Amino acid sequence: MTVAIIDYGSGNLRSAAKSLERAAAEAGGGPVVVTDDPAQVRAADRVVLPGVGAFGDCRAGLHGLPGMVEALEDFVTVRQGPFLGICVGMQLMAERGLEHGVHQGFGWIPGDVVALEPAAAPADTPLGELKVPHMGWNRLALRAPDHPVLADLPQSSYVYFVHSYHLRPAQPNHLLATVDYGEEVTAIVGRDNLVGTQFHPEKSQAAGLKLLANFLRWCP
Amino acid sequence: MLTVRVIPCLDVKDGRVVKGVNFVDLRDAGDPVEQAKVYDAAGADELCFLDITASHEKRGILLDVVRRTAEQCFMPLTVGGGVRTLDDIRQLLLAGADKVSINTAAVENPDFVREAAEKFGSQCIVVAVDAKSVDPGDGSDKDGADKDDAPRFEIFTHGGRKATGLDAVAWAKRLCDLGAGEILLTSMDRDGTKQGYDLPLTRAIADAVPVPVIASGGVGTLDHLAAGVRDGHASAVLAASIFHFGTHSIAEAKAAMAAEGLPVRPVS
């Protein structure tokens, strides 16, 4: 049950790999491979697309690997294998990213990736002005608590965010969880065989490992 | 609601903890990885390693520490100290750091911050700002150069010994324009004094920049942590000795902040 983590030069894949290995030790599954080889994606049972940095850079990195975009399209839309996008890897599932210009995403989740625009904080909040990036631990509001990937996650789990943009799904049923940051911020999206988290499960201690273990058990 | 981050900081030299916790039950209390695991279990929101190894040749030791930590702790890790080149950053990120903290190199070459942010994304570029008060704004400045006699803070390097002439607020704003994703603000007047954060400094910077500010330098009591957020407007609080010497636990720190009405992530 091979889990392929796509390595396209974006950020730290080590913690993603290690946390999936830890989750696999609990949930079963693995081996976990970090790969830039489309053939390994085609052979994988599950695919994880991480990503940090800017939307356009990540997209360019992915397109810089010959055959990778096609292999991912095949995996997701033809084979319909279980797919997890993390942070910018999740944002790439959208139709368009509006960070530093307009960039095309995979279009698997209809909607755009737009800048966070936290409303001015009410006068009585202890934290004052809300900063961008939205950085730190925020509490999930699950809209689809029955989704298998969210199984047994406490309704108000805290998870770790670092981002300045978020995916706003065009279809409300694709929004699986949100957090409150001066506006309703997208935390988890999904449909069919796809799920994506804006936060970093690999950095979210027990709650993150739980979600990853659920993903490894998931048979959409 | 976003919670206030409590960040313990470990000073690491030649791969060993210099200032660290005295946990009796640790197999090797000098091993940063063992200490990181303790803080992970204790509910710390992030960890910070500050490498104070003098020699750049020993960089491999630090990378190994980061690597082993990332294998066992699934929480955000910031590493600072001696970060001077894009390759330094790349190596730390590949080893498993989530963010790197740039200090002196930013003062010597501000463009380095821009290059780093463009290359790796602002989200992983923390810039350490070390500032000292040069005019308390209490009317004691009589030379007339400072018309409104507002408090003024200046950037210092080399552990607070070398003045740069840079105004701290203007400098912090410039760092954000260059792409810094977060400011780690240390008061060189307060560092090590246990008198609390320099609140006017923290507030001046936090109110001036769009990115989160981590308050650092001077924590002696739990009240100081809450004050850093409530009065200093910091987004996160960093401390070393109150945690390391077992004076207070992460849970106590969070309870104290919660009692002040600040949102914290509960320790599970």
CSV table of C-alpha atoms in Angstrom, one decimal:
chain,number,residue,atom,x,y,z
A,1,MET,CA,0.0,0.0,0.0
A,2,THR,CA,2.5,2.5,-1.2
A,3,VAL,CA,2.0,6.2,-0.2
A,4,ALA,CA,3.8,8.6,-2.6
A,5,ILE,CA,4.7,12.1,-1.4
A,6,ILE,CA,5.4,14.3,-4.4
A,7,ASP,CA,8.8,16.0,-4.2
A,8,TYR,CA,8.8,19.0,-6.5
A,9,GLY,CA,11.3,21.1,-4.7
A,10,SER,CA,8.8,22.7,-2.3
A,11,GLY,CA,9.8,22.8,1.3
A,12,ASN,CA,10.4,20.3,3.9
A,13,LEU,CA,9.1,16.8,3.0
A,14,ARG,CA,10.9,15.1,5.8
A,15,SER,CA,8.3,15.9,8.4
A,16,ALA,CA,5.5,15.0,6.1
A,17,ALA,CA,7.2,11.6,5.4
A,18,LYS,CA,8.0,11.0,9.0
A,19,SER,CA,4.6,11.8,10.2
A,20,LEU,CA,3.0,9.5,7.6
A,21,GLU,CA,5.3,6.8,8.6
A,22,ARG,CA,4.3,7.3,12.2
A,23,ALA,CA,0.6,7.2,11.2
A,24,ALA,CA,1.2,4.1,9.1
A,25,ALA,CA,2.7,2.4,12.1
A,26,GLU,CA,-0.6,2.9,13.8
A,27,ALA,CA,-3.1,2.6,10.9
A,28,GLY,CA,-1.2,0.2,8.7
A,29,GLY,CA,-0.1,1.0,5.2
A,30,GLY,CA,3.1,2.2,3.7
A,31,PRO,CA,5.8,2.1,2.6
A,32,VAL,CA,6.0,5.9,2.3
A,33,VAL,CA,8.1,7.1,-0.6
A,34,VAL,CA,9.2,10.6,-1.4
A,35,THR,CA,9.4,10.8,-5.1
A,36,ASP,CA,9.7,13.1,-8.1
A,37,ASP,CA,9.1,10.2,-10.5
A,38,PRO,CA,5.7,10.1,-12.3
A,39,ALA,CA,6.0,6.3,-12.7
A,40,GLN,CA,6.0,6.0,-8.9
A,41,VAL,CA,2.9,8.1,-8.7
A,42,ARG,CA,1.2,5.8,-11.2
A,43,ALA,CA,2.2,2.8,-9.1
A,44,ALA,CA,1.2,4.3,-5.8
A,45,ASP,CA,-2.0,3.5,-3.8
A,46,ARG,CA,-2.2,6.8,-2.2
A,47,VAL,CA,-0.8,10.2,-3.1
A,48,VAL,CA,0.1,13.2,-0.9
A,49,LEU,CA,0.9,16.6,-2.4
A,50,PRO,CA,2.5,18.9,0.1
A,51,GLY,CA,3.6,22.5,-0.7
A,52,VAL,CA,4.8,25.6,0.9
A,53,GLY,CA,5.6,29.0,-0.5
A,54,ALA,CA,3.7,30.8,-3.3
A,55,PHE,CA,1.0,29.3,-5.5
A,56,GLY,CA,2.7,30.2,-8.7
A,57,ASP,CA,6.1,28.9,-7.6
A,58,CYS,CA,4.6,25.6,-6.5
A,59,ARG,CA,2.7,25.2,-9.7
A,60,ALA,CA,5.9,25.9,-11.7
A,61,GLY,CA,7.8,23.4,-9.6
A,62,LEU,CA,5.2,20.7,-10.3
A,63,HIS,CA,5.1,21.5,-14.0
A,64,GLY,CA,8.9,21.4,-14.0
A,65,LEU,CA,8.8,17.6,-13.5
A,66,PRO,CA,8.0,16.0,-17.0
A,67,GLY,CA,4.9,13.9,-16.8
A,68,MET,CA,4.1,14.6,-13.2
A,69,VAL,CA,1.0,16.7,-13.8
A,70,GLU,CA,-0.4,14.1,-16.1
A,71,ALA,CA,0.4,11.3,-13.6
A,72,LEU,CA,-1.5,13.2,-10.9
A,73,GLU,CA,-4.4,13.9,-13.2
A,74,ASP,CA,-4.6,10.2,-14.0
A,75,PHE,CA,-4.3,9.2,-10.4
A,76,VAL,CA,-7.1,11.5,-9.3
A,77,THR,CA,-9.6,11.5,-12.1
A,78,VAL,CA,-9.1,8.2,-13.9
A,79,ARG,CA,-7.9,5.8,-11.1
A,80,GLN,CA,-9.7,7.9,-8.5
A,81,GLY,CA,-7.2,7.1,-5.9
A,82,PRO,CA,-7.1,8.6,-2.4
A,83,PHE,CA,-5.4,12.0,-2.6
A,84,LEU,CA,-4.4,14.4,0.1
A,85,GLY,CA,-3.2,18.0,-0.5
A,86,ILE,CA,-1.5,19.9,2.3
A,87,CYS,CA,-1.2,23.7,2.5
A,88,VAL,CA,-0.3,25.0,-1.0
A,89,GLY,CA,-0.7,21.3,-2.2
A,90,MET,CA,-4.3,21.7,-1.2
A,91,GLN,CA,-4.6,25.2,-2.8
A,92,LEU,CA,-3.4,23.7,-6.1
A,93,MET,CA,-6.6,21.6,-6.2
A,94,ALA,CA,-8.5,24.8,-6.9
A,95,GLU,CA,-9.3,26.2,-10.3
A,96,ARG,CA,-7.2,29.3,-9.9
A,97,GLY,CA,-4.7,30.9,-7.5
A,98,LEU,CA,-4.8,34.7,-7.2
A,99,GLU,CA,-1.5,35.1,-5.4
A,100,HIS,CA,0.9,37.4,-7.4
A,101,GLY,CA,-1.2,37.2,-10.5
A,102,VAL,CA,-3.6,34.6,-11.8
A,103,HIS,CA,-2.4,31.0,-12.0
A,104,GLN,CA,-4.2,27.9,-13.1
A,105,GLY,CA,-4.7,25.1,-10.6
A,106,PHE,CA,-5.8,21.5,-11.2
A,107,GLY,CA,-9.4,22.5,-11.0
A,108,TRP,CA,-10.5,19.5,-9.0
A,109,ILE,CA,-12.2,21.7,-6.4
A,110,PRO,CA,-14.1,24.5,-8.2
A,111,GLY,CA,-13.2,27.8,-6.6
A,112,ASP,CA,-10.3,30.3,-6.3
A,113,VAL,CA,-7.5,30.7,-3.8
A,114,VAL,CA,-7.8,34.2,-2.4
A,115,ALA,CA,-6.0,36.4,0.1
A,116,LEU,CA,-7.0,36.3,3.7
A,117,GLU,CA,-8.9,39.5,4.7
A,118,PRO,CA,-9.5,39.3,8.4
A,119,ALA,CA,-12.0,41.9,9.5
A,120,ALA,CA,-10.8,44.5,12.0
A,121,ALA,CA,-10.9,42.9,15.4
A,122,PRO,CA,-13.7,44.0,17.7
A,123,ALA,CA,-12.5,46.4,20.4
A,124,ASP,CA,-12.9,43.8,23.2
A,125,THR,CA,-10.6,41.2,21.7
A,126,PRO,CA,-7.5,40.6,23.8
A,127,LEU,CA,-5.3,40.0,20.7
A,128,GLY,CA,-5.9,43.3,18.9
A,129,GLU,CA,-5.3,43.5,15.2
A,130,LEU,CA,-5.3,40.2,13.3
A,131,LYS,CA,-2.0,39.6,11.5
A,132,VAL,CA,-1.4,38.0,8.1
A,133,PRO,CA,0.1,35.4,7.7
A,134,HIS,CA,-2.4,33.5,9.9
A,135,MET,CA,0.2,31.7,11.9
A,136,GLY,CA,-0.4,29.3,14.8
A,137,TRP,CA,-2.9,26.9,16.3
A,138,ASN,CA,-6.5,27.5,15.5
A,139,ARG,CA,-9.6,25.5,16.4
A,140,LEU,CA,-11.4,23.5,13.7
A,141,ALA,CA,-15.1,23.8,13.1
A,142,LEU,CA,-16.0,20.5,11.4
A,143,ARG,CA,-18.8,20.8,8.8
A,144,ALA,CA,-18.6,17.1,7.8
A,145,PRO,CA,-17.7,15.3,11.1
A,146,ASP,CA,-18.8,12.0,9.5
A,147,HIS,CA,-16.2,12.2,6.7
A,148,PRO,CA,-14.0,9.1,7.2
A,149,VAL,CA,-10.8,11.3,7.1
A,150,LEU,CA,-12.2,13.3,10.0
A,151,ALA,CA,-13.3,10.3,12.0
A,152,ASP,CA,-12.8,10.6,15.8
A,153,LEU,CA,-11.4,14.1,15.5
A,154,PRO,CA,-12.8,16.0,18.4
A,155,GLN,CA,-15.1,18.7,17.2
A,156,SER,CA,-12.8,21.5,18.3
A,157,SER,CA,-9.3,20.1,17.5
A,158,TYR,CA,-6.5,22.6,17.4
A,159,VAL,CA,-4.3,22.4,14.3
A,160,TYR,CA,-1.3,24.4,13.0
A,161,PHE,CA,-1.7,27.0,10.3
A,162,VAL,CA,0.8,29.1,8.3
A,163,HIS,CA,-0.7,30.8,5.3
A,164,SER,CA,-1.8,34.1,3.8
A,165,TYR,CA,-4.3,32.7,1.2
A,166,HIS,CA,-7.0,30.2,1.3
A,167,LEU,CA,-9.2,28.2,-1.1
A,168,ARG,CA,-12.8,29.4,-1.2
A,169,PRO,CA,-14.8,26.5,-2.7
A,170,ALA,CA,-17.6,27.4,-5.1
A,171,GLN,CA,-19.7,24.5,-3.8
A,172,PRO,CA,-20.5,24.6,-0.2
A,173,ASN,CA,-20.5,20.8,0.2
A,174,HIS,CA,-16.8,20.8,-0.7
A,175,LEU,CA,-16.0,22.7,2.5
A,176,LEU,CA,-15.4,20.1,5.2
A,177,ALA,CA,-14.0,22.3,8.0
A,178,THR,CA,-13.3,26.0,8.7
A,179,VAL,CA,-11.6,28.1,11.3
A,180,ASP,CA,-12.4,31.5,12.6
A,181,TYR,CA,-9.8,34.2,11.8
A,182,GLY,CA,-11.7,37.5,11.5
A,183,GLU,CA,-13.6,35.7,8.7
A,184,GLU,CA,-14.5,32.1,8.0
A,185,VAL,CA,-11.2,30.6,6.7
A,186,THR,CA,-11.2,27.3,4.8
A,187,ALA,CA,-9.4,24.5,6.8
A,188,ILE,CA,-10.4,21.3,5.0
A,189,VAL,CA,-11.9,20.7,1.5
A,190,GLY,CA,-12.8,17.5,-0.2
A,191,ARG,CA,-15.0,15.6,-2.5
A,192,ASP,CA,-15.1,11.9,-3.6
A,193,ASN,CA,-11.5,10.7,-3.4
A,194,LEU,CA,-10.0,14.0,-2.7
A,195,VAL,CA,-9.2,15.8,0.6
A,196,GLY,CA,-7.1,18.8,1.3
A,197,THR,CA,-6.0,20.6,4.5
A,198,GLN,CA,-4.9,24.2,4.6
A,199,PHE,CA,-3.2,23.4,8.0
A,200,HIS,CA,-0.2,21.2,8.5
A,201,PRO,CA,-1.3,17.8,9.9
A,202,GLU,CA,2.4,16.8,10.0
A,203,LYS,CA,2.9,19.7,12.5
A,204,SER,CA,-0.3,19.3,14.4
A,205,GLN,CA,0.8,16.8,17.0
A,206,ALA,CA,-1.9,14.2,18.0
A,207,ALA,CA,-4.8,15.7,16.0
A,208,GLY,CA,-2.6,15.8,12.8
A,209,LEU,CA,-1.4,12.2,13.2
A,210,LYS,CA,-5.0,11.1,13.7
A,211,LEU,CA,-6.1,12.8,10.5
A,212,LEU,CA,-3.2,11.2,8.6
A,213,ALA,CA,-4.0,7.7,10.0
A,214,ASN,CA,-7.6,8.2,8.9
A,215,PHE,CA,-6.4,9.1,5.4
A,216,LEU,CA,-4.3,6.0,5.3
A,217,ARG,CA,-7.3,3.8,6.2
A,218,TRP,CA,-9.7,5.7,3.8
A,219,CYS,CA,-11.2,3.8,0.9
A,220,PRO,CA,-13.3,6.3,-1.0
B,1,MET,CA,-10.0,31.8,17.3
B,2,LEU,CA,-6.2,31.8,16.8
B,3,THR,CA,-4.4,31.0,20.1
B,4,VAL,CA,-1.3,32.7,21.6
B,5,ARG,CA,1.7,30.5,21.0
B,6,VAL,CA,4.0,29.6,23.9
B,7,ILE,CA,7.4,28.9,22.5
B,8,PRO,CA,10.3,27.5,24.6
B,9,CYS,CA,13.7,28.2,23.3
B,10,LEU,CA,16.7,26.0,23.7
B,11,ASP,CA,20.3,27.3,23.3
B,12,VAL,CA,22.3,24.6,21.5
B,13,LYS,CA,26.1,24.5,21.3
B,14,ASP,CA,28.0,21.8,19.5
B,15,GLY,CA,24.8,19.8,19.4
B,16,ARG,CA,24.3,20.0,23.2
B,17,VAL,CA,21.8,22.0,25.2
B,18,VAL,CA,23.6,24.8,27.0
B,19,LYS,CA,20.6,26.3,28.8
B,20,GLY,CA,18.0,23.6,29.2
B,21,VAL,CA,15.6,21.8,31.4
B,22,ASN,CA,16.7,19.9,34.5
B,23,PHE,CA,14.5,17.0,34.0
B,24,VAL,CA,15.7,14.2,36.2
B,25,ASP,CA,14.1,11.4,34.2
B,26,LEU,CA,15.8,12.2,30.9
B,27,ARG,CA,18.3,9.7,29.7
B,28,ASP,CA,20.5,12.4,28.4
B,29,ALA,CA,19.4,15.9,29.5
B,30,GLY,CA,22.0,17.5,27.3
B,31,ASP,CA,20.5,16.1,24.2
B,32,PRO,CA,18.2,18.7,22.5
B,33,VAL,CA,16.1,16.0,21.0
B,34,GLU,CA,15.2,14.5,24.4
B,35,GLN,CA,14.3,18.0,25.6
B,36,ALA,CA,12.3,18.7,22.4
B,37,LYS,CA,10.3,15.5,23.1
B,38,VAL,CA,9.5,16.7,26.6
B,39,TYR,CA,8.2,20.0,25.3
B,40,ASP,CA,6.2,18.3,22.6
B,41,ALA,CA,4.5,16.1,25.2
B,42,ALA,CA,4.0,19.1,27.5
B,43,GLY,CA,2.0,21.0,24.9
B,44,ALA,CA,4.4,23.6,23.7
B,45,ASP,CA,3.0,25.3,20.6
B,46,GLU,CA,6.3,25.6,18.8
B,47,LEU,CA,10.0,24.9,19.6
B,48,CYS,CA,12.9,27.2,18.9
B,49,PHE,CA,16.5,26.0,18.7
B,50,LEU,CA,19.1,28.8,18.9
B,51,ASP,CA,22.5,27.5,17.7
B,52,ILE,CA,25.3,29.3,19.4
B,53,THR,CA,28.0,27.1,18.0
B,54,ALA,CA,30.9,29.4,17.1
B,55,SER,CA,32.3,27.4,14.3
B,56,HIS,CA,30.6,27.0,11.0
B,57,GLU,CA,32.4,23.7,10.3
B,58,LYS,CA,30.3,22.1,13.0
B,59,ARG,CA,27.1,22.9,11.2
B,60,GLY,CA,26.6,19.2,10.5
B,61,ILE,CA,26.0,18.5,14.2
B,62,LEU,CA,23.1,21.0,14.3
B,63,LEU,CA,21.6,19.6,11.2
B,64,ASP,CA,21.7,16.1,12.7
B,65,VAL,CA,19.9,17.5,15.8
B,66,VAL,CA,17.2,19.1,13.7
B,67,ARG,CA,16.9,15.9,11.7
B,68,ARG,CA,16.4,13.7,14.7
B,69,THR,CA,14.0,16.2,16.3
B,70,ALA,CA,11.8,16.3,13.1
B,71,GLU,CA,11.6,12.5,13.2
B,72,GLN,CA,10.1,12.4,16.6
B,73,CYS,CA,8.3,15.7,17.2
B,74,PHE,CA,5.4,16.6,15.0
B,75,MET,CA,5.2,20.2,15.9
B,76,PRO,CA,6.6,23.4,14.4
B,77,LEU,CA,10.3,24.0,14.8
B,78,THR,CA,12.2,27.2,14.2
B,79,VAL,CA,16.0,27.2,14.1
B,80,GLY,CA,18.2,30.2,14.3
B,81,GLY,CA,21.9,31.1,14.8
B,82,GLY,CA,24.5,31.4,12.1
B,83,VAL,CA,22.1,31.5,9.2
B,84,ARG,CA,24.0,33.5,6.6
B,85,THR,CA,23.3,32.0,3.2
B,86,LEU,CA,20.5,30.5,1.1
B,87,ASP,CA,22.2,27.2,1.4
B,88,ASP,CA,22.2,27.4,5.2
B,89,ILE,CA,18.4,27.9,5.0
B,90,ARG,CA,17.9,25.1,2.5
B,91,GLN,CA,19.9,22.6,4.6
B,92,LEU,CA,17.9,23.5,7.7
B,93,LEU,CA,14.6,23.2,6.0
B,94,LEU,CA,15.6,19.9,4.4
B,95,ALA,CA,16.7,18.6,7.8
B,96,GLY,CA,13.2,19.3,9.1
B,97,ALA,CA,13.1,22.9,10.4
B,98,ASP,CA,9.8,24.7,9.5
B,99,LYS,CA,11.2,28.1,9.9
B,100,VAL,CA,14.6,29.7,10.1
B,101,SER,CA,15.6,32.7,12.0
B,102,ILE,CA,17.9,35.2,10.4
B,103,ASN,CA,19.8,37.6,12.6
B,104,THR,CA,23.0,39.4,11.9
B,105,ALA,CA,23.0,38.6,8.2
B,106,ALA,CA,19.8,40.6,7.8
B,107,VAL,CA,21.5,43.7,9.2
B,108,GLU,CA,24.7,43.2,7.1
B,109,ASN,CA,22.7,42.5,4.0
B,110,PRO,CA,19.0,43.3,4.0
B,111,ASP,CA,18.7,41.9,0.5
B,112,PHE,CA,19.4,38.5,2.0
B,113,VAL,CA,15.9,38.6,3.6
B,114,ARG,CA,14.3,39.4,0.3
B,115,GLU,CA,16.2,36.6,-1.5
B,116,ALA,CA,15.3,34.1,1.3
B,117,ALA,CA,11.6,35.0,1.2
B,118,GLU,CA,11.5,34.8,-2.6
B,119,LYS,CA,13.2,31.5,-2.6
B,120,PHE,CA,11.5,29.7,0.3
B,121,GLY,CA,8.4,31.8,1.0
B,122,SER,CA,7.8,34.4,3.7
B,123,GLN,CA,6.1,31.8,5.9
B,124,CYS,CA,9.4,30.2,6.8
B,125,ILE,CA,11.5,33.4,7.2
B,126,VAL,CA,11.7,34.7,10.7
B,127,VAL,CA,13.9,37.7,11.3
B,128,ALA,CA,15.4,38.2,14.7
B,129,VAL,CA,15.4,41.8,15.8
B,130,ASP,CA,17.6,42.7,18.8
B,131,ALA,CA,16.8,46.1,20.1
B,132,LYS,CA,17.8,48.4,22.9
B,133,SER,CA,16.2,51.5,24.3
B,134,VAL,CA,18.2,54.6,23.3
B,135,ASP,CA,15.6,57.2,24.5
B,136,PRO,CA,13.0,56.3,27.0
B,137,GLY,CA,10.7,59.1,25.9
B,138,ASP,CA,10.4,60.4,29.4
B,139,GLY,CA,11.7,63.9,28.7
B,140,SER,CA,15.3,62.9,29.5
B,141,ASP,CA,16.4,63.6,26.0
B,142,LYS,CA,17.4,67.2,26.2
B,143,ASP,CA,19.4,67.7,23.1
B,144,GLY,CA,16.4,68.9,21.0
B,145,ALA,CA,17.1,66.4,18.2
B,146,ASP,CA,14.1,64.4,19.2
B,147,LYS,CA,11.3,66.9,18.9
B,148,ASP,CA,8.4,64.8,20.2
B,149,ASP,CA,10.6,62.9,22.6
B,150,ALA,CA,8.9,59.6,21.7
B,151,PRO,CA,10.6,56.5,23.0
B,152,ARG,CA,13.2,55.3,20.6
B,153,PHE,CA,14.8,51.9,20.1
B,154,GLU,CA,17.8,51.0,18.1
B,155,ILE,CA,19.0,47.7,16.5
B,156,PHE,CA,22.1,46.2,18.1
B,157,THR,CA,24.1,43.2,16.9
B,158,HIS,CA,26.8,41.0,18.5
B,159,GLY,CA,24.8,40.2,21.6
B,160,GLY,CA,23.8,43.8,22.2
B,161,ARG,CA,27.4,45.2,22.0
B,162,LYS,CA,27.4,46.8,18.6
B,163,ALA,CA,25.0,49.7,17.7
B,164,THR,CA,23.9,49.9,14.1
B,165,GLY,CA,22.2,53.3,14.1
B,166,LEU,CA,19.0,51.6,12.7
B,167,ASP,CA,15.8,52.7,14.3
B,168,ALA,CA,14.0,49.5,15.5
B,169,VAL,CA,10.5,50.3,14.3
B,170,ALA,CA,11.6,51.5,10.9
B,171,TRP,CA,13.9,48.5,10.6
B,172,ALA,CA,11.1,46.0,11.5
B,173,LYS,CA,8.8,47.6,8.9
B,174,ARG,CA,11.5,47.4,6.3
B,175,LEU,CA,12.1,43.7,7.1
B,176,CYS,CA,8.4,43.0,6.4
B,177,ASP,CA,8.6,44.9,3.1
B,178,LEU,CA,11.5,42.6,2.2
B,179,GLY,CA,9.4,39.6,2.9
B,180,ALA,CA,9.9,38.6,6.6
B,181,GLY,CA,7.0,36.4,7.7
B,182,GLU,CA,7.5,36.9,11.4
B,183,ILE,CA,9.6,39.0,13.7
B,184,LEU,CA,11.4,37.5,16.7
B,185,LEU,CA,11.9,40.6,18.9
B,186,THR,CA,14.4,40.5,21.7
B,187,SER,CA,15.0,43.3,24.1
B,188,MET,CA,18.7,43.4,24.8
B,189,ASP,CA,18.0,45.6,27.9
B,190,ARG,CA,15.8,42.9,29.4
B,191,ASP,CA,17.4,39.7,28.1
B,192,GLY,CA,18.4,37.6,31.1
B,193,THR,CA,17.1,40.1,33.7
B,194,LYS,CA,13.8,38.3,34.6
B,195,GLN,CA,12.2,41.7,34.8
B,196,GLY,CA,9.7,41.1,32.0
B,197,TYR,CA,9.5,41.9,28.3
B,198,ASP,CA,10.2,45.5,27.3
B,199,LEU,CA,6.5,46.3,26.7
B,200,PRO,CA,6.9,49.7,25.0
B,201,LEU,CA,9.4,48.2,22.6
B,202,THR,CA,7.2,45.2,21.9
B,203,ARG,CA,4.1,47.3,21.4
B,204,ALA,CA,5.9,49.8,19.2
B,205,ILE,CA,7.0,47.0,16.8
B,206,ALA,CA,3.9,44.9,17.0
B,207,ASP,CA,1.6,47.8,16.2
B,208,ALA,CA,3.8,48.9,13.3
B,209,VAL,CA,4.2,45.6,11.3
B,210,PRO,CA,1.6,43.5,9.6
B,211,VAL,CA,3.2,40.2,10.5
B,212,PRO,CA,3.2,38.3,13.9
B,213,VAL,CA,5.7,39.4,16.5
B,214,ILE,CA,7.2,37.0,19.0
B,215,ALA,CA,8.1,38.7,22.2
B,216,SER,CA,11.4,37.6,23.8
B,217,GLY,CA,13.9,38.7,26.4
B,218,GLY,CA,13.3,39.1,30.1
B,219,VAL,CA,10.6,36.7,31.2
B,220,GLY,CA,10.8,36.0,34.9
B,221,THR,CA,7.2,35.2,35.9
B,222,LEU,CA,4.1,33.9,34.3
B,223,ASP,CA,2.5,37.4,34.5
B,224,HIS,CA,5.2,38.6,32.1
B,225,LEU,CA,4.0,36.2,29.4
B,226,ALA,CA,0.4,37.5,29.5
B,227,ALA,CA,1.7,41.1,29.6
B,228,GLY,CA,3.7,40.6,26.4
B,229,VAL,CA,0.4,39.8,24.6
B,230,ARG,CA,-2.0,42.1,26.4
B,231,ASP,CA,0.2,45.1,26.7
B,232,GLY,CA,2.9,44.4,24.2
B,233,HIS,CA,0.5,43.2,21.5
B,234,ALA,CA,2.7,40.3,20.6
B,235,SER,CA,1.2,37.3,18.8
B,236,ALA,CA,3.5,34.7,20.6
B,237,VAL,CA,5.7,34.6,23.6
B,238,LEU,CA,9.1,33.0,23.8
B,239,ALA,CA,10.9,32.1,27.0
B,240,ALA,CA,13.9,30.1,28.0
B,241,SER,CA,14.9,30.0,31.6
B,242,ILE,CA,11.5,29.9,33.3
B,243,PHE,CA,10.8,26.6,31.6
B,244,HIS,CA,14.3,25.2,31.6
B,245,PHE,CA,14.9,25.5,35.2
B,246,GLY,CA,11.7,23.9,36.0
B,247,THR,CA,10.3,27.1,37.6
B,248,HIS,CA,7.2,26.8,35.5
B,249,SER,CA,5.6,24.3,33.1
B,250,ILE,CA,4.0,25.0,29.7
B,251,ALA,CA,0.7,24.1,31.3
B,252,GLU,CA,1.1,26.7,34.0
B,253,ALA,CA,2.1,29.3,31.4
B,254,LYS,CA,-1.0,28.6,29.5
B,255,ALA,CA,-3.2,28.6,32.5
B,256,ALA,CA,-1.9,31.9,33.6
B,257,MET,CA,-2.6,33.4,30.2
B,258,ALA,CA,-6.0,31.9,30.0
B,259,ALA,CA,-6.8,33.5,33.4
B,260,GLU,CA,-6.0,36.8,31.8
B,261,GLY,CA,-8.5,36.1,29.1
B,262,LEU,CA,-6.1,35.2,26.4
B,263,PRO,CA,-6.9,32.3,24.0
B,264,VAL,CA,-4.5,29.4,24.4
B,265,ARG,CA,-4.5,25.9,23.1
B,266,PRO,CA,-5.3,23.6,26.0
B,267,VAL,CA,-2.6,21.1,27.0
B,268,SER,CA,-4.1,17.7,26.3
